[in-house]
Amino acid sequence: MAITTIQNLKDVLNTGARSNLFRVTLTGLADTDRDDDFSYLCKAAQLPGSTLGIIEVPFSAGRRFKAAGDRTFADWTTTVINDSNHTIREALEDLQREYGATDYNSETSKTRTGGTATEFSTILVEQLNQAGDVTYKYTLENCWPQDISTIDLSYDSTDTLEEFTVTWSYDYFTFK
């Protein structure tokens, strides 16, 4: 359908997806209350992306046929507001310690190459409409915090809250 009038555009857009209407839900922290806190304190995220690889197959006369290859999922980043008790940061550091403990030979380590525990976190990223209803959602499977950034401290910053980023690795995502 060609968009020929403003009304056509309004009908197609409806109200449009808003980048500030989202919710990120994390499961897998030691305390379920902390999972809920993460939803409130997660200030920024992205809808996850993926890349479909290319397999080049040689053909006659130097030509190449391109076929779809494996899908890869890039690391995913969230920005979290730090609460005064460092509750979420501490929980994420505990989670990171569990999944990739410095004691690599620990039988309780959740590393993929060893240990007995196999549960990883799941992250649900939901796009909301203006009424607060979920319009689209992504579920990131087998997540773990790969990198928890530093928090800058400065006497110059008197009117800002502390924030830090978390880079997540995950196996794959599913969507609505």
PDB file of C-alpha atoms in Angstrom, residues 22-169:
ATOM      1  CA  PHE A  22      10.104  -0.886  27.648  1.00  0.00           C
ATOM      2  CA  ARG A  23      10.630  -3.303  30.507  1.00  0.00           C
ATOM      3  CA  VAL A  24      13.585  -5.626  31.093  1.00  0.00           C
ATOM      4  CA  THR A  25      12.982  -8.578  33.400  1.00  0.00           C
ATOM      5  CA  LEU A  26      15.834 -10.718  34.686  1.00  0.00           C
ATOM      6  CA  THR A  27      15.471 -14.125  36.297  1.00  0.00           C
ATOM      7  CA  GLY A  28      18.275 -15.954  37.975  1.00  0.00           C
ATOM      8  CA  LEU A  29      19.519 -13.646  40.724  1.00  0.00           C
ATOM      9  CA  ALA A  30      19.927 -15.163  44.173  1.00  0.00           C
ATOM     10  CA  ASP A  31      16.883 -13.343  45.558  1.00  0.00           C
ATOM     11  CA  THR A  32      13.670 -12.938  43.519  1.00  0.00           C
ATOM     12  CA  ASP A  33      13.159  -9.448  44.989  1.00  0.00           C
ATOM     13  CA  ARG A  34      16.389  -8.469  43.282  1.00  0.00           C
ATOM     14  CA  ASP A  35      14.965  -9.714  39.980  1.00  0.00           C
ATOM     15  CA  ASP A  36      12.068  -7.276  40.460  1.00  0.00           C
ATOM     16  CA  ASP A  37      14.441  -4.462  41.433  1.00  0.00           C
ATOM     17  CA  PHE A  38      16.364  -4.986  38.202  1.00  0.00           C
ATOM     18  CA  SER A  39      13.211  -4.183  36.193  1.00  0.00           C
ATOM     19  CA  TYR A  40      12.908  -0.836  37.958  1.00  0.00           C
ATOM     20  CA  LEU A  41      16.575   0.105  37.881  1.00  0.00           C
ATOM     21  CA  CYS A  42      17.392  -0.955  34.317  1.00  0.00           C
ATOM     22  CA  LYS A  43      17.542   2.468  32.690  1.00  0.00           C
ATOM     23  CA  ALA A  44      18.523   1.578  29.138  1.00  0.00           C
ATOM     24  CA  ALA A  45      18.745  -1.427  26.865  1.00  0.00           C
ATOM     25  CA  GLN A  46      18.316  -2.319  23.212  1.00  0.00           C
ATOM     26  CA  LEU A  47      16.221  -4.736  21.281  1.00  0.00           C
ATOM     27  CA  PRO A  48      18.750  -7.492  20.555  1.00  0.00           C
ATOM     28  CA  GLY A  49      20.153  -8.027  17.096  1.00  0.00           C
ATOM     29  CA  SER A  50      21.527 -10.986  15.220  1.00  0.00           C
ATOM     30  CA  THR A  51      23.650 -11.586  12.164  1.00  0.00           C
ATOM     31  CA  LEU A  52      23.124 -14.262   9.574  1.00  0.00           C
ATOM     32  CA  GLY A  53      26.443 -15.521   8.267  1.00  0.00           C
ATOM     33  CA  ILE A  54      27.249 -16.227   4.633  1.00  0.00           C
ATOM     34  CA  ILE A  55      28.590 -19.438   3.159  1.00  0.00           C
ATOM     35  CA  GLU A  56      30.233 -18.817  -0.191  1.00  0.00           C
ATOM     36  CA  VAL A  57      30.131 -21.832  -2.476  1.00  0.00           C
ATOM     37  CA  PRO A  58      32.522 -21.755  -5.468  1.00  0.00           C
ATOM     38  CA  PHE A  59      30.739 -22.089  -8.785  1.00  0.00           C
ATOM     39  CA  SER A  60      31.858 -22.133 -12.404  1.00  0.00           C
ATOM     40  CA  ALA A  61      34.106 -19.476 -13.916  1.00  0.00           C
ATOM     41  CA  GLY A  62      35.076 -18.017 -10.542  1.00  0.00           C
ATOM     42  CA  ARG A  63      31.541 -17.152  -9.552  1.00  0.00           C
ATOM     43  CA  ARG A  64      30.303 -17.758  -6.053  1.00  0.00           C
ATOM     44  CA  PHE A  65      26.903 -18.789  -4.837  1.00  0.00           C
ATOM     45  CA  LYS A  66      26.008 -17.279  -1.451  1.00  0.00           C
ATOM     46  CA  ALA A  67      23.974 -19.370   0.965  1.00  0.00           C
ATOM     47  CA  ALA A  68      22.673 -18.473   4.405  1.00  0.00           C
ATOM     48  CA  GLY A  69      25.010 -19.589   7.177  1.00  0.00           C
ATOM     49  CA  ASP A  70      24.801 -19.726  10.939  1.00  0.00           C
ATOM     50  CA  ARG A  71      23.021 -17.048  12.931  1.00  0.00           C
ATOM     51  CA  THR A  72      25.156 -15.358  15.573  1.00  0.00           C
ATOM     52  CA  PHE A  73      23.967 -13.250  18.471  1.00  0.00           C
ATOM     53  CA  ALA A  74      26.032 -10.258  19.547  1.00  0.00           C
ATOM     54  CA  ASP A  75      26.594  -9.438  23.203  1.00  0.00           C
ATOM     55  CA  TRP A  76      23.831  -7.314  24.698  1.00  0.00           C
ATOM     56  CA  THR A  77      24.232  -4.294  26.991  1.00  0.00           C
ATOM     57  CA  THR A  78      22.056  -2.764  29.706  1.00  0.00           C
ATOM     58  CA  THR A  79      22.533   0.398  31.753  1.00  0.00           C
ATOM     59  CA  VAL A  80      21.563   0.072  35.419  1.00  0.00           C
ATOM     60  CA  ILE A  81      21.021   2.789  38.032  1.00  0.00           C
ATOM     61  CA  ASN A  82      22.912   1.933  41.200  1.00  0.00           C
ATOM     62  CA  ASP A  83      20.784   1.979  44.350  1.00  0.00           C
ATOM     63  CA  SER A  84      22.273   3.242  47.618  1.00  0.00           C
ATOM     64  CA  ASN A  85      22.763  -0.298  48.966  1.00  0.00           C
ATOM     65  CA  HIS A  86      24.371  -1.572  45.742  1.00  0.00           C
ATOM     66  CA  THR A  87      21.785  -4.374  45.769  1.00  0.00           C
ATOM     67  CA  ILE A  88      21.659  -5.058  42.031  1.00  0.00           C
ATOM     68  CA  ARG A  89      25.385  -4.594  41.480  1.00  0.00           C
ATOM     69  CA  GLU A  90      26.162  -6.993  44.313  1.00  0.00           C
ATOM     70  CA  ALA A  91      23.683  -9.532  42.945  1.00  0.00           C
ATOM     71  CA  LEU A  92      25.200  -9.271  39.469  1.00  0.00           C
ATOM     72  CA  GLU A  93      28.711  -9.639  40.842  1.00  0.00           C
ATOM     73  CA  ASP A  94      27.554 -12.720  42.787  1.00  0.00           C
ATOM     74  CA  LEU A  95      26.003 -14.099  39.604  1.00  0.00           C
ATOM     75  CA  GLN A  96      29.176 -13.422  37.666  1.00  0.00           C
ATOM     76  CA  ARG A  97      31.191 -15.105  40.382  1.00  0.00           C
ATOM     77  CA  GLU A  98      28.930 -18.180  40.245  1.00  0.00           C
ATOM     78  CA  TYR A  99      29.080 -18.542  36.474  1.00  0.00           C
ATOM     79  CA  GLY A 100      32.752 -17.926  36.012  1.00  0.00           C
ATOM     80  CA  ALA A 101      34.238 -18.435  39.419  1.00  0.00           C
ATOM     81  CA  THR A 102      37.940 -17.881  39.852  1.00  0.00           C
ATOM     82  CA  ASP A 103      37.942 -21.346  41.380  1.00  0.00           C
ATOM     83  CA  TYR A 104      37.577 -23.056  38.000  1.00  0.00           C
ATOM     84  CA  ASN A 105      37.773 -26.529  39.499  1.00  0.00           C
ATOM     85  CA  SER A 106      34.911 -25.971  41.904  1.00  0.00           C
ATOM     86  CA  GLU A 107      32.159 -28.544  41.532  1.00  0.00           C
ATOM     87  CA  THR A 108      29.571 -25.852  42.322  1.00  0.00           C
ATOM     88  CA  SER A 109      30.747 -23.500  39.584  1.00  0.00           C
ATOM     89  CA  LYS A 110      28.155 -22.908  36.864  1.00  0.00           C
ATOM     90  CA  THR A 111      30.719 -22.651  34.093  1.00  0.00           C
ATOM     91  CA  ARG A 112      29.803 -24.366  30.862  1.00  0.00           C
ATOM     92  CA  THR A 113      32.931 -26.477  30.791  1.00  0.00           C
ATOM     93  CA  GLY A 114      32.515 -28.005  34.218  1.00  0.00           C
ATOM     94  CA  GLY A 115      30.489 -28.090  37.377  1.00  0.00           C
ATOM     95  CA  THR A 116      27.106 -29.525  38.107  1.00  0.00           C
ATOM     96  CA  ALA A 117      24.741 -26.554  37.904  1.00  0.00           C
ATOM     97  CA  THR A 118      23.338 -25.828  34.455  1.00  0.00           C
ATOM     98  CA  GLU A 119      20.802 -23.029  35.008  1.00  0.00           C
ATOM     99  CA  PHE A 120      21.616 -19.646  33.550  1.00  0.00           C
ATOM    100  CA  SER A 121      19.649 -16.438  33.672  1.00  0.00           C
ATOM    101  CA  THR A 122      16.862 -15.538  31.294  1.00  0.00           C
ATOM    102  CA  ILE A 123      16.172 -11.953  30.263  1.00  0.00           C
ATOM    103  CA  LEU A 124      12.844 -10.805  28.904  1.00  0.00           C
ATOM    104  CA  VAL A 125      12.848  -7.531  26.925  1.00  0.00           C
ATOM    105  CA  GLU A 126       9.345  -6.183  26.371  1.00  0.00           C
ATOM    106  CA  GLN A 127       8.294  -3.280  24.174  1.00  0.00           C
ATOM    107  CA  LEU A 128       5.221  -1.550  25.645  1.00  0.00           C
ATOM    108  CA  ASN A 129       2.535   0.655  24.169  1.00  0.00           C
ATOM    109  CA  GLN A 130       1.307   3.851  25.808  1.00  0.00           C
ATOM    110  CA  ALA A 131      -1.250   1.895  27.866  1.00  0.00           C
ATOM    111  CA  GLY A 132       1.541  -0.293  29.298  1.00  0.00           C
ATOM    112  CA  ASP A 133       0.543  -3.405  27.340  1.00  0.00           C
ATOM    113  CA  VAL A 134       3.235  -5.631  25.848  1.00  0.00           C
ATOM    114  CA  THR A 135       3.342  -5.273  22.070  1.00  0.00           C
ATOM    115  CA  TYR A 136       6.503  -7.260  21.299  1.00  0.00           C
ATOM    116  CA  LYS A 137       8.949  -9.276  23.357  1.00  0.00           C
ATOM    117  CA  TYR A 138      12.324 -10.932  23.129  1.00  0.00           C
ATOM    118  CA  THR A 139      13.529 -13.682  25.450  1.00  0.00           C
ATOM    119  CA  LEU A 140      17.308 -13.978  25.759  1.00  0.00           C
ATOM    120  CA  GLU A 141      18.238 -17.511  26.791  1.00  0.00           C
ATOM    121  CA  ASN A 142      21.164 -18.728  28.904  1.00  0.00           C
ATOM    122  CA  CYS A 143      22.420 -15.262  29.849  1.00  0.00           C
ATOM    123  CA  TRP A 144      25.312 -14.400  32.088  1.00  0.00           C
ATOM    124  CA  PRO A 145      26.960 -11.059  32.909  1.00  0.00           C
ATOM    125  CA  GLN A 146      30.172 -11.038  30.901  1.00  0.00           C
ATOM    126  CA  ASP A 147      31.245  -7.534  31.917  1.00  0.00           C
ATOM    127  CA  ILE A 148      30.118  -5.241  34.734  1.00  0.00           C
ATOM    128  CA  SER A 149      31.528  -1.788  34.096  1.00  0.00           C
ATOM    129  CA  THR A 150      33.213   0.550  36.505  1.00  0.00           C
ATOM    130  CA  ILE A 151      31.310   3.280  38.316  1.00  0.00           C
ATOM    131  CA  ASP A 152      32.937   6.673  38.064  1.00  0.00           C
ATOM    132  CA  LEU A 153      33.225   8.548  41.353  1.00  0.00           C
ATOM    133  CA  SER A 154      33.833  12.285  41.367  1.00  0.00           C
ATOM    134  CA  TYR A 155      33.308  15.293  43.601  1.00  0.00           C
ATOM    135  CA  ASP A 156      32.208  17.173  40.449  1.00  0.00           C
ATOM    136  CA  SER A 157      29.041  15.088  40.108  1.00  0.00           C
ATOM    137  CA  THR A 158      26.642  16.339  42.749  1.00  0.00           C
ATOM    138  CA  ASP A 159      23.306  15.955  41.007  1.00  0.00           C
ATOM    139  CA  THR A 160      23.525  12.585  39.272  1.00  0.00           C
ATOM    140  CA  LEU A 161      22.924   8.995  40.266  1.00  0.00           C
ATOM    141  CA  GLU A 162      25.539   6.325  39.799  1.00  0.00           C
ATOM    142  CA  GLU A 163      25.089   4.129  36.746  1.00  0.00           C
ATOM    143  CA  PHE A 164      26.927   1.141  35.350  1.00  0.00           C
ATOM    144  CA  THR A 165      26.626  -0.998  32.269  1.00  0.00           C
ATOM    145  CA  VAL A 166      26.370  -4.758  32.104  1.00  0.00           C
ATOM    146  CA  THR A 167      27.358  -6.627  28.974  1.00  0.00           C
ATOM    147  CA  TRP A 168      25.509  -9.915  28.706  1.00  0.00           C
ATOM    148  CA  SER A 169      26.443 -12.995  26.740  1.00  0.00           C
TER     149      SER A 169
END
